[in-house]
Short mmCIF file of C-alpha atoms and ligand atoms in Angstrom, two decimals:
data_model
loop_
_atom_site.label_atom_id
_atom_site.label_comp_id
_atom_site.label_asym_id
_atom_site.label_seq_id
_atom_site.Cartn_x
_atom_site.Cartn_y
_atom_site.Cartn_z
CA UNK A 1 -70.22 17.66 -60.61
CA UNK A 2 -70.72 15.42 -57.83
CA UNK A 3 -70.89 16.50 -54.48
CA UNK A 4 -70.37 15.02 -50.50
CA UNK A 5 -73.15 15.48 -48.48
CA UNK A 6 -72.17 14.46 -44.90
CA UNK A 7 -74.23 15.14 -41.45
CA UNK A 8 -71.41 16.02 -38.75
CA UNK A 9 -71.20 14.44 -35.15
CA UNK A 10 -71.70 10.90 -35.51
CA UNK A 11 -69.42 8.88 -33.67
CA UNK A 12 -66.95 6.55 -35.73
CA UNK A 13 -66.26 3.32 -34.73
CA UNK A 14 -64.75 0.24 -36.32
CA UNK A 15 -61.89 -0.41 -39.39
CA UNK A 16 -60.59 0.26 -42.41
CA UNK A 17 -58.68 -1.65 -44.66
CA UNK A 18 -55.73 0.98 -46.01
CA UNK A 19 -55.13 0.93 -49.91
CA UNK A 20 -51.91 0.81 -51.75
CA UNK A 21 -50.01 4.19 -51.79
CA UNK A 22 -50.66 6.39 -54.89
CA UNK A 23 -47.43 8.15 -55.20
CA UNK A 24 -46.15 4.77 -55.27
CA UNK A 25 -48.60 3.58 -57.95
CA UNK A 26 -47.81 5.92 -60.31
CA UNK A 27 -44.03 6.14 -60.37
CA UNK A 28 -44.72 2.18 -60.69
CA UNK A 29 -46.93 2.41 -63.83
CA UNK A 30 -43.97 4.64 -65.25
CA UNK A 31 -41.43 2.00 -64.50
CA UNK A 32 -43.45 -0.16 -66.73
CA UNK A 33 -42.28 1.93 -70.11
CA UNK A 34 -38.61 0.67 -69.46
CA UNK A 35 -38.92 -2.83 -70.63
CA UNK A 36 -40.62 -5.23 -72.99
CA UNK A 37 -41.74 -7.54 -70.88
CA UNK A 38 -44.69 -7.88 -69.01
CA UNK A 39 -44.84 -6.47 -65.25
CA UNK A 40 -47.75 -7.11 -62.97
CA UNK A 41 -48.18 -4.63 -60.41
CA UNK A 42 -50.33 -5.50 -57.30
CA UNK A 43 -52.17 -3.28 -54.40
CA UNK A 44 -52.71 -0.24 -57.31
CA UNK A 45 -55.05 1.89 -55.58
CA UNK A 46 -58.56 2.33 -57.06
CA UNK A 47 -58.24 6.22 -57.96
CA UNK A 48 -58.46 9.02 -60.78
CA UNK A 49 -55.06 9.58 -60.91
CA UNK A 50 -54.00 5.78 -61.53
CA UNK A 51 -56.08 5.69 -64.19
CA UNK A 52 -55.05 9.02 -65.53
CA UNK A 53 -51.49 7.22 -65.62
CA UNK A 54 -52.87 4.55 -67.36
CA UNK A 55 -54.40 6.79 -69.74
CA UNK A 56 -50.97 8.49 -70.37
CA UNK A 57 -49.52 4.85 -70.64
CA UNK A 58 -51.90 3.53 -73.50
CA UNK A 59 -51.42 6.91 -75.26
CA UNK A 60 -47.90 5.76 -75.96
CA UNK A 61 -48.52 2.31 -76.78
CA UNK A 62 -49.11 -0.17 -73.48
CA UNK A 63 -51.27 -2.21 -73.26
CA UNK A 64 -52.83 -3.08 -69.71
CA UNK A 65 -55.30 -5.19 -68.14
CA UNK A 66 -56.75 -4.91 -64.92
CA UNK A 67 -56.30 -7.42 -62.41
CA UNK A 68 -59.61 -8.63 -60.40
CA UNK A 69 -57.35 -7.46 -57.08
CA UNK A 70 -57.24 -4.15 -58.41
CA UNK A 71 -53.51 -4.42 -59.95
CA UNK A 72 -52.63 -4.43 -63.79
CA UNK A 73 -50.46 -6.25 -66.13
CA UNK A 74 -48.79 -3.52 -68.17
CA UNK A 75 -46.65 -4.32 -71.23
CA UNK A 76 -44.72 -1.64 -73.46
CA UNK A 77 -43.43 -3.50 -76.25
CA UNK A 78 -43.68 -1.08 -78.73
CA UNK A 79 -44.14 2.54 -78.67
CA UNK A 80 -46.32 4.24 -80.44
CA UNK A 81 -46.44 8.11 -79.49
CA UNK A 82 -43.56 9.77 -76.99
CA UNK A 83 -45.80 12.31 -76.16
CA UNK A 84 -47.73 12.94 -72.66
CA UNK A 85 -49.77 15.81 -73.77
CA UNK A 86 -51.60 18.71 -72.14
CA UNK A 87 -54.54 18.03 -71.25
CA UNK A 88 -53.23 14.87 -69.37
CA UNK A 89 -50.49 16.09 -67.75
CA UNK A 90 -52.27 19.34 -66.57
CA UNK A 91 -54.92 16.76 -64.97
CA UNK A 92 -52.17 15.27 -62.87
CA UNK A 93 -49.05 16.80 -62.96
CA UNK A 94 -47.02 13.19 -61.93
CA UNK A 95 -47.69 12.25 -65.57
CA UNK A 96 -43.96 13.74 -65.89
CA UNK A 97 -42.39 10.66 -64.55
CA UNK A 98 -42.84 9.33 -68.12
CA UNK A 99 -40.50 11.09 -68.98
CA UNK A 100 -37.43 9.59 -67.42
CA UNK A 101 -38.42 6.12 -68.56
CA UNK A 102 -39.45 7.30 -72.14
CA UNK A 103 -35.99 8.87 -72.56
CA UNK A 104 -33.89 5.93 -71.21
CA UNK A 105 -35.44 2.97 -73.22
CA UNK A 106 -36.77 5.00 -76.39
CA UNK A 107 -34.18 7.84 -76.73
CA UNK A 108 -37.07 10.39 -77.14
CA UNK A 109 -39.89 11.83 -74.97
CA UNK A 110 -42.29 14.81 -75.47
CA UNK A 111 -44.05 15.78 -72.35
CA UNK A 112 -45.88 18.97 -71.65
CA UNK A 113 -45.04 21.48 -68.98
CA UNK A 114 -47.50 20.64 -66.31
CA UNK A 115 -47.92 24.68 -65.28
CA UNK A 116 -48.55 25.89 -61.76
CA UNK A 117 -51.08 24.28 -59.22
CA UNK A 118 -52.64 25.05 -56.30
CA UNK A 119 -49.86 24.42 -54.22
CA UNK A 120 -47.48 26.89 -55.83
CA UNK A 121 -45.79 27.30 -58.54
CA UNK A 122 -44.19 23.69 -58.81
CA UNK A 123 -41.51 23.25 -61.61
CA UNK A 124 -39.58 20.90 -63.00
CA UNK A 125 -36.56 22.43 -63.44
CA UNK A 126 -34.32 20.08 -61.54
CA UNK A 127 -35.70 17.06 -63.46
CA UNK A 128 -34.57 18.43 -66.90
CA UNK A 129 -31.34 20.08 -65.20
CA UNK A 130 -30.08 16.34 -63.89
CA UNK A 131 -31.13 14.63 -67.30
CA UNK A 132 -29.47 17.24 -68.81
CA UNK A 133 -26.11 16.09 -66.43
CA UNK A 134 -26.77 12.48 -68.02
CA UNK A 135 -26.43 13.15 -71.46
CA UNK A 136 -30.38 14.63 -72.63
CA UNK A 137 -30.38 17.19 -75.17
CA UNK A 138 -33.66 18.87 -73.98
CA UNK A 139 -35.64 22.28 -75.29
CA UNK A 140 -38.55 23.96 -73.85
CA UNK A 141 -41.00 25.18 -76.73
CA UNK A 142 -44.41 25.44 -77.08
CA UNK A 143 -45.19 24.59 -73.47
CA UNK A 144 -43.41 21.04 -73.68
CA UNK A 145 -40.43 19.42 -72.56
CA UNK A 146 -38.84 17.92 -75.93
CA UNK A 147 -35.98 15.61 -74.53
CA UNK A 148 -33.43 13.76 -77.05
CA UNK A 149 -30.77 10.56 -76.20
CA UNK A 150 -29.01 8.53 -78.26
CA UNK A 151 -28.26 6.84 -74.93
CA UNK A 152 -27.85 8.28 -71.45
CA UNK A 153 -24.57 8.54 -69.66
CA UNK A 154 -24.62 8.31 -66.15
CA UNK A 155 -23.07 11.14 -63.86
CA UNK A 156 -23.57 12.61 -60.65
CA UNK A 157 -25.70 14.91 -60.02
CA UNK A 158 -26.93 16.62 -56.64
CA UNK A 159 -30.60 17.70 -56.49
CA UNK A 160 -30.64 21.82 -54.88
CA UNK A 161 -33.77 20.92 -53.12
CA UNK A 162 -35.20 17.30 -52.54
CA UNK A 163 -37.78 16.58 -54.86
CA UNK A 164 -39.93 13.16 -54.81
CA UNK A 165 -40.84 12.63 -58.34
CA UNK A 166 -37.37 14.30 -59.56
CA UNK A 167 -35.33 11.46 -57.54
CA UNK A 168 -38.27 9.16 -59.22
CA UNK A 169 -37.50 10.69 -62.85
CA UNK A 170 -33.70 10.30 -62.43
CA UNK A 171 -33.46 7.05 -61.21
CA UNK A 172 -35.79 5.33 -63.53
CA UNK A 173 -33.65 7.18 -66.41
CA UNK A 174 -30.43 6.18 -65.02
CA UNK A 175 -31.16 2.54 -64.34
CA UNK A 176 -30.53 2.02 -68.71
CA UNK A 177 -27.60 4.69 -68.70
CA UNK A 178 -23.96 3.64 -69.91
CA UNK A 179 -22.07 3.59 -66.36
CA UNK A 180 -22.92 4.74 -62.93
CA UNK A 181 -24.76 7.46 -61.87
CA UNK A 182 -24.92 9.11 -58.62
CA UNK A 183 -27.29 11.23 -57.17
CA UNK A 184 -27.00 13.59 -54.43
CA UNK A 185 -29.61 15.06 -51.93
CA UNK A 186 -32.38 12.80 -52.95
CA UNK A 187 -35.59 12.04 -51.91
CA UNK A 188 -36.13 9.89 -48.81
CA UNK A 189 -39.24 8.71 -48.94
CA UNK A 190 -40.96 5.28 -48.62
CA UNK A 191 -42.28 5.88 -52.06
CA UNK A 192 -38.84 6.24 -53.70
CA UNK A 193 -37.81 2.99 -51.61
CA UNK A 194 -40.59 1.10 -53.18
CA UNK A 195 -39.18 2.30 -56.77
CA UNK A 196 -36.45 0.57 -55.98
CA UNK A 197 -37.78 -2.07 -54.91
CA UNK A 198 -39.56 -2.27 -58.19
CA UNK A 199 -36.87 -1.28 -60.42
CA UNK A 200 -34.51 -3.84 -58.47
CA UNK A 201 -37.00 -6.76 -59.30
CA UNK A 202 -36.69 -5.34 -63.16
CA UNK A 203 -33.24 -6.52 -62.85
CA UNK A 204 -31.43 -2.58 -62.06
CA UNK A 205 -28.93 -2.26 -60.07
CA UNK A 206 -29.60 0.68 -57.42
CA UNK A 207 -28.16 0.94 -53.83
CA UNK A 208 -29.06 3.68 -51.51
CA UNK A 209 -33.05 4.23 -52.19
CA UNK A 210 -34.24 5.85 -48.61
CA UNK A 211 -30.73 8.05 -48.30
CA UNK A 212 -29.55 11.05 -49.29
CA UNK A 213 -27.77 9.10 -51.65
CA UNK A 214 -28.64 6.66 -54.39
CA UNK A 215 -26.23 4.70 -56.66
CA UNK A 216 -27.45 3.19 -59.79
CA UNK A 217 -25.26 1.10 -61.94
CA UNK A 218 -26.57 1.47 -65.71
CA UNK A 219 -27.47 -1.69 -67.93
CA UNK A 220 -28.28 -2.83 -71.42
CA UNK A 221 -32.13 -3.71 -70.71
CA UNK A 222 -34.62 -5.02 -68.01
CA UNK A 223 -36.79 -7.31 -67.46
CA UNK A 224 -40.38 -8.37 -66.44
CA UNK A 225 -41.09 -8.16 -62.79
CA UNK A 226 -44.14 -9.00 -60.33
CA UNK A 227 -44.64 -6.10 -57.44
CA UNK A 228 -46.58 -5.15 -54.31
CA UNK A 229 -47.65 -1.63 -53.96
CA UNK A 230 -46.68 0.23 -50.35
CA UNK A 231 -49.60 0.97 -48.10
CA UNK A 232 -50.74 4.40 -48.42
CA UNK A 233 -49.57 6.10 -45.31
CA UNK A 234 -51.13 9.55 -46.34
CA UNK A 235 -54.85 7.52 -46.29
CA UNK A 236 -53.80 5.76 -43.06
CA UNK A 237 -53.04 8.99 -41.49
CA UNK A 238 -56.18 10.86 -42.38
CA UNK A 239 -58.56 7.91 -41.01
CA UNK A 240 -56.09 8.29 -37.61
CA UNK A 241 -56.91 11.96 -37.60
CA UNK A 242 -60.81 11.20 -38.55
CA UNK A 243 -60.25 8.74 -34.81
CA UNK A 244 -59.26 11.36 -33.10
CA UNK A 245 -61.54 13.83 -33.82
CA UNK A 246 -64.69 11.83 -33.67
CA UNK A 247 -63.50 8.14 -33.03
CA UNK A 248 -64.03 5.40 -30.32
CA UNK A 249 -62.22 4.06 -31.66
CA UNK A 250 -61.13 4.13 -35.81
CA UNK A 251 -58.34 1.08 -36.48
CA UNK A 252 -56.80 1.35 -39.90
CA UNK A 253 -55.44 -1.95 -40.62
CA UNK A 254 -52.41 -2.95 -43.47
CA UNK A 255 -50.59 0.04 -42.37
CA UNK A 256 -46.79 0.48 -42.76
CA UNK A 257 -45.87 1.31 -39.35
CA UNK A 258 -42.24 2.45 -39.71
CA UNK A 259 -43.34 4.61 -42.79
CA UNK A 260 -45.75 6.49 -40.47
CA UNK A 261 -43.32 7.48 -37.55
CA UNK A 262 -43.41 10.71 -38.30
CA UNK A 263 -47.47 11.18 -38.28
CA UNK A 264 -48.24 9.00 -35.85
CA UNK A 265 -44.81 10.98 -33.51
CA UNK A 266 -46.60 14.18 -34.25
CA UNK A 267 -50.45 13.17 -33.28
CA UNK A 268 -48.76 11.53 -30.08
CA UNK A 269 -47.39 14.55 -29.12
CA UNK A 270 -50.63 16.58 -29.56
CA UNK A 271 -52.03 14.06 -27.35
CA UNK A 272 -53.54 11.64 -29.43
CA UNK A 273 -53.01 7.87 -27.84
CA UNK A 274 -52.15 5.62 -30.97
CA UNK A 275 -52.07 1.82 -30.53
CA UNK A 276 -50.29 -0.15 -32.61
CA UNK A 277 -51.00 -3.93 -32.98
CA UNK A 278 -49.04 -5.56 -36.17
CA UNK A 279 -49.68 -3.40 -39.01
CA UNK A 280 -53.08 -1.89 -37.55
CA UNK A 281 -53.10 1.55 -36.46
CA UNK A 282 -55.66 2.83 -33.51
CA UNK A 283 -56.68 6.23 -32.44
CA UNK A 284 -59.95 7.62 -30.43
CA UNK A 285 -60.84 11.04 -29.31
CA UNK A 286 -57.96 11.93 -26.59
CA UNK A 287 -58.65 12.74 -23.21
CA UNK A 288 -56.93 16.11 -24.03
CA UNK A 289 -56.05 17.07 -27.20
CA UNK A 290 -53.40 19.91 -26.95
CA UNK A 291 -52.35 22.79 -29.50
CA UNK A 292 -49.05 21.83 -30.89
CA UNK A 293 -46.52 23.02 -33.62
CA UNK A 294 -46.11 21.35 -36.94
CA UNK A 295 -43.38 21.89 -39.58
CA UNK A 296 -43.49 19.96 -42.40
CA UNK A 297 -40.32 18.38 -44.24
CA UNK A 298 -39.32 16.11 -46.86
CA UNK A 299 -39.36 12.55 -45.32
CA UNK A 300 -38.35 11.25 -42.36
CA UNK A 301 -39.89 15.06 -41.81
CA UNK A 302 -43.59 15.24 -41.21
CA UNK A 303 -45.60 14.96 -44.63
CA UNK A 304 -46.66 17.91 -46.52
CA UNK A 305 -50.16 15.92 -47.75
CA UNK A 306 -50.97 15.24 -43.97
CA UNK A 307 -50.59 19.03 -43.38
CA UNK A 308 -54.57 20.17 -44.02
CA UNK A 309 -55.86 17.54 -41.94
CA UNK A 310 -53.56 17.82 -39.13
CA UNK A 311 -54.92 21.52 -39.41
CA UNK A 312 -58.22 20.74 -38.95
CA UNK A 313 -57.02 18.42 -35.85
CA UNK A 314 -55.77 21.49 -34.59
CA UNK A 315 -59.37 23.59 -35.14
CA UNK A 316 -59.96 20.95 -32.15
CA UNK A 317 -57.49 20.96 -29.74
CA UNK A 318 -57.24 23.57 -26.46
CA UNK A 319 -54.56 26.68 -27.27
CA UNK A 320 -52.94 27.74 -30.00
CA UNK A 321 -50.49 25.62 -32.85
CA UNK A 322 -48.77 27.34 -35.32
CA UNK A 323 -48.39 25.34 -38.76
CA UNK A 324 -45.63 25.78 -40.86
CA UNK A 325 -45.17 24.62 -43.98
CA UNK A 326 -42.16 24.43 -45.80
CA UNK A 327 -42.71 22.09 -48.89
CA UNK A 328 -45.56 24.02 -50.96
CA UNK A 329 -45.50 27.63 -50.80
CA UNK A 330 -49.42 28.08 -51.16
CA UNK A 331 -50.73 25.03 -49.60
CA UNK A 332 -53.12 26.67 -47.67
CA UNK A 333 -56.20 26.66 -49.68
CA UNK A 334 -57.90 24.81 -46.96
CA UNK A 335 -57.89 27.70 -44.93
CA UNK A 336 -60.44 30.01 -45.95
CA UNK A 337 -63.24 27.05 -46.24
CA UNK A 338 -62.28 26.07 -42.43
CA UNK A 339 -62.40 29.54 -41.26
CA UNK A 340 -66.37 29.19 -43.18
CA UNK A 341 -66.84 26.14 -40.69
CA UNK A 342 -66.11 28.02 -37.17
CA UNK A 343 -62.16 27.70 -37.21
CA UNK A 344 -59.74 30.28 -36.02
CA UNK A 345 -57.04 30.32 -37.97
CA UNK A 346 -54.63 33.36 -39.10
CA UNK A 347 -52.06 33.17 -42.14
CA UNK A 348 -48.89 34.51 -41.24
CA UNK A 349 -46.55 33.62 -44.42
CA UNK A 350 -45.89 30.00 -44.30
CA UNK A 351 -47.26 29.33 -41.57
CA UNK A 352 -50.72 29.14 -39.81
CA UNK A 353 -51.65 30.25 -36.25
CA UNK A 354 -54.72 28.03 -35.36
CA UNK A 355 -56.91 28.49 -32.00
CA UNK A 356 -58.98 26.00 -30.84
CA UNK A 357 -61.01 24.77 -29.80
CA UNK A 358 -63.79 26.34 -31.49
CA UNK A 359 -67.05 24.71 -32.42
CA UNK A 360 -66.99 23.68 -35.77
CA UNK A 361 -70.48 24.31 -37.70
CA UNK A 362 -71.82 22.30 -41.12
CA UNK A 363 -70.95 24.76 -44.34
CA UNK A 364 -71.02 24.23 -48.10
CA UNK A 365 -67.33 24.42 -48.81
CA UNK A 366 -64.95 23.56 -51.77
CA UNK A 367 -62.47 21.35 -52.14
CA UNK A 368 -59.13 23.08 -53.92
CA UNK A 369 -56.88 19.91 -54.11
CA UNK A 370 -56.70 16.64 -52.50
CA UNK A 371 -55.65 16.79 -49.70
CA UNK A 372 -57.68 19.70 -48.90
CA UNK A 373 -60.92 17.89 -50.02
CA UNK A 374 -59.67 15.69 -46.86
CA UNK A 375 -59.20 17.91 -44.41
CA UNK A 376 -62.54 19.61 -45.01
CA UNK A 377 -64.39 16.14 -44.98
CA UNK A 378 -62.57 15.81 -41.75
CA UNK A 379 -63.94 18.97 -40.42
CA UNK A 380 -67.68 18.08 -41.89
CA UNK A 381 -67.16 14.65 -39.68
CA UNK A 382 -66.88 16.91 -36.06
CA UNK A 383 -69.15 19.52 -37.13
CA UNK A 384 -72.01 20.39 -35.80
CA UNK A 385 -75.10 20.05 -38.82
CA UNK A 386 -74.60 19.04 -42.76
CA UNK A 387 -71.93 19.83 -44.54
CA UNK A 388 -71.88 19.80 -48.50
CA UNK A 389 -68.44 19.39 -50.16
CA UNK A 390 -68.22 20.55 -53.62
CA UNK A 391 -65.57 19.41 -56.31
CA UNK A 392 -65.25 16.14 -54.86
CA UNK A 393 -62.98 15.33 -58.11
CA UNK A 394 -60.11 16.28 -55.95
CA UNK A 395 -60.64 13.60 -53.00
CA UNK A 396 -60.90 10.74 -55.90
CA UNK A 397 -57.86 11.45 -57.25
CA UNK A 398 -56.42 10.09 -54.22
CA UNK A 399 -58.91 8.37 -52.03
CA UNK A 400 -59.98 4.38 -52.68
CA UNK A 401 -64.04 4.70 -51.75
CA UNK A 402 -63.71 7.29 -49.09
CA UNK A 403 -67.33 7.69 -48.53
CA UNK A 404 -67.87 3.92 -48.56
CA UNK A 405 -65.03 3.27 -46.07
CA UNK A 406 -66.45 6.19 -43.51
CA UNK A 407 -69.69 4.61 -43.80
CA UNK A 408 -68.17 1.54 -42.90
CA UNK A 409 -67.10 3.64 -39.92
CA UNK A 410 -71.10 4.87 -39.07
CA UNK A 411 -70.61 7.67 -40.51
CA UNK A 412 -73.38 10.03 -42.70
CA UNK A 413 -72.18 10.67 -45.53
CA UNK A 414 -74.01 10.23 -49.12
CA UNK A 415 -72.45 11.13 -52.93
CA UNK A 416 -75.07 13.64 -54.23
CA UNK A 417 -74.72 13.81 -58.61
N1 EPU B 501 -39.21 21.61 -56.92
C1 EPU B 501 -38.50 22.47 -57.70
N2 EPU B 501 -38.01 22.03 -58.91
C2 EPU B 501 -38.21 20.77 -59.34
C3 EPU B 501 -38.96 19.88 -58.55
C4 EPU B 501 -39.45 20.33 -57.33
O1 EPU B 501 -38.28 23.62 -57.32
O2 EPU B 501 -37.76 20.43 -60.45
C5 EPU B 501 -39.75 22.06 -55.62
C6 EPU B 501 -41.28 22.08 -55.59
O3 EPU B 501 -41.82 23.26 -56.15
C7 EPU B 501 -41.56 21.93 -54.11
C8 EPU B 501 -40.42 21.03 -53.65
O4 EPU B 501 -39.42 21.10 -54.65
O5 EPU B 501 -41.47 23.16 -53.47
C9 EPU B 501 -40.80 19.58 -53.42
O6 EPU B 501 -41.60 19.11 -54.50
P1 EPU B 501 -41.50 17.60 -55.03
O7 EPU B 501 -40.85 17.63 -56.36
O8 EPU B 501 -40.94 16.73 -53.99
O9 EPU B 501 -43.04 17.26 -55.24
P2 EPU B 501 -43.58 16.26 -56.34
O10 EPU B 501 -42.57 15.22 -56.58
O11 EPU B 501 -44.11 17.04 -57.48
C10 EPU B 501 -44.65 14.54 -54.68
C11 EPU B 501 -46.02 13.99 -54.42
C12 EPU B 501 -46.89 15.08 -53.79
C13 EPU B 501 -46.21 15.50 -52.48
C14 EPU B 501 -44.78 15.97 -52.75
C15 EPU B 501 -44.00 16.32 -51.50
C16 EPU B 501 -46.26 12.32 -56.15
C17 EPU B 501 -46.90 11.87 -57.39
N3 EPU B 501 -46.59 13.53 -55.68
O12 EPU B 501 -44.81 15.64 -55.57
O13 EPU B 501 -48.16 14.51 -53.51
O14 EPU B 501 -46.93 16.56 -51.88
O15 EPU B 501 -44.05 14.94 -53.45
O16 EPU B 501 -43.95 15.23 -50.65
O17 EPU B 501 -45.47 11.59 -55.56
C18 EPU B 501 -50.48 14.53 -53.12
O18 EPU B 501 -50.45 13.28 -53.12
O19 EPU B 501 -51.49 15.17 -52.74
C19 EPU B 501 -49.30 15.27 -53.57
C20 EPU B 501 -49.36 16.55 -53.94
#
């Protein structure tokens, strides 16, 4: 299993190019199973889980081809299997947005129950309760979802809690319903936006994306469409923290800027000085670097995946921040390995009471998910000696050539097989 092996305390200096977002990637790949035609999808980051979607894709028939800019042509003219299966899904739990789109144009899907994770428990209860609303006769047995539609009906429906990939699911299904569909309490985020976007060019009709609520008039088919993939502002923001704990400075250019308010709002108020210049992003080591509070939220909220890293931030900073985190009831995996590095951090329920600064010390730690694999190759980056990350699986799910783009940066850090 391969490992990061990465000598703390150099100085990083210079850019980064950002990648294109992958939790807007894969809802995008899943778009592709509602038409015929070709779509060409540009800016797909170059990660595990996009080609685990891929994977998932030619399992039921598409056929793709890789662009040389790191995009794909998918086509799904036939199908050939309605069925994500286990040991997919259980890899990467966002193969469920298949199953919207599989439902809506085919009339059948099969997906398996993705399980718990190390965030929580995670279910998908709300997805099969709204396509239940539209129409979906839908059982639970033998660990999979077994979904059934002559054709979908739209319907309003109002999500209990706001759920990304649910809105995703919903409004993919509802763009081939018979009527209009309305759905409450969605999802806000610039991912779902860029759905839109996608499913707009398809030829849907959808109004709302980025509100609480989103309209979607049903029709009999769509079409081939051509489609640039968001920035990732999750990537952006972890290279901003990397700046401010060790940078002078790190610029992260091709950012969204408006999608990143609420990261770059919080690091500014912790004392972090971000310039912004176009769609580049600046940030060095602060003057002073304060403790401050952090509650995540759903969108415009501060992100959940940049909660780890902003932790480590915090290891950092003078006084005490407490952390809470409201999205994931166990997302704090990261913990224990930065308390192994020097950090002083106490779990209190949801939240996290972190007291810096404290000198942070090289450790062999592992990685638990993704975007703790980040946060602790933040850490290893302001620590003191060599750090050695195991399980680096987890950071290239989501990360486009992190190592490459931090040596870029100057700093030491080597893939050891
Ligand atoms: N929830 C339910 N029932 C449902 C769906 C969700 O109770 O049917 C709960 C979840 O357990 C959680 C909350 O609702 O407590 C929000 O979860 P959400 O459904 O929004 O998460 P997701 O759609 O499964 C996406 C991202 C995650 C990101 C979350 C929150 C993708 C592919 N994944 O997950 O990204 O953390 O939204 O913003 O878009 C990551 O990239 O590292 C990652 C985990």
């Amino acid at each position: 299993m391969d490992k990061l092996r990465i000598t703390g305390g150099k100085t990083l200096r210079g850019r980064v190019a950002v990648a294109g977002a992958k939790n807007a990637a894969l809802p995008a790949l899943a778009a592709t199973l509602l038409t015929g035609d070709r779509v060409e999808l540009h800016n797909l980051p170059r990660v595990r889980d996009v080609r685990t979607m891929l994977r998932v894709l030619a399992q039921l028939g598409a056929q793709a081809e890789a662009r040389p800019d790191g995009g794909a042509d998918v086509r799904v003219d036939r199908i050939e299997s309605f069925e994500a299966p286990y040991d997919l899904v259980k890899t990467m739990r966002a193969s469920v947005l298949v199953l919207g789109p599989l439902l809506a144009r085919h009339g059948r899907a099969r997906v398996s129950l993705p399980g718990g994770c190390a965030l929580g428990e995670r279910p998908i209860d709300l997805h099969i309760e709204a396509l239940r609303k539209l129409g979906a006769e839908i059982t639970l047995q033998h660990g999979y979802v077994e979904a059934k539609a002559r054709r979908l009906r739209g319907g309003r429906y109002d999500f209990r809690t706001k759920t990304v990939t649910g809105t995703e699911n919903l409004m993919m299904a509802a763009t081939l319903a018979e009527g209009t569909t309305i759905l409450g309490n969605c999802a806000r985020e610039p991912e779902v936006i860029d759905l839109a976007r996608l499913l707009g060019a398809m030829g849907a009709s959808i109004h709302g994306a980025g509100s609480d609520e989103i309209t979607i008039e049903g029709r009999e088919r769509l079409h081939g469409a051509r489609h640039r993939v968001i920035p990732d502002r999750i990537e952006a923001g972890t290279y901003l923290v990397a700046g401010a704990l060790i940078g002078d400075p790190v610029e992260v250019t091709g950012c969204d800027v408006e999608a990143m308010r609420p990261i770059v709002r919080q690091l500014e108020a912790a004392g972090v000085a971000i310039a912004v210049e176009g769609d580049a992003l600046r940030a060095g080591v602060p003057a002073k670097l304060t403790g401050q509070d952090l509650r995540t939220a759903p969108h415009p909220g501060y992100p959940t995946d940049m909660q780890a890293q902003y932790m480590t931030l915090m290891t950092q900073a003078a006084g005490t921040s407490v952390v809470t985190e409201t999205v994931f009831e166990h997302r704090f995996m990261h913990v224990g390995e930065l308390l192994r590095m020097g950090a002083d951090i106490r779990i209190q329920g949801r939240s996290c009471v972190v007291v810096g600064p404290s000198r942070l010390t090289g450790a062999q730690v592992m990685a638990t998910d993704l975007r703790a694999s980040a946060c602790l190759v933040l850490a290893a980056l302001a620590a003191d000696g060599v750090s050695v990350l195991d399980r680096v699986y987890h950071l290239d799910r989501g990360y486009e050539a992190m190592e490459e783009k931090l040596r870029t940066l100057g700093a030491e850090v080597e893939r050891i097989r």
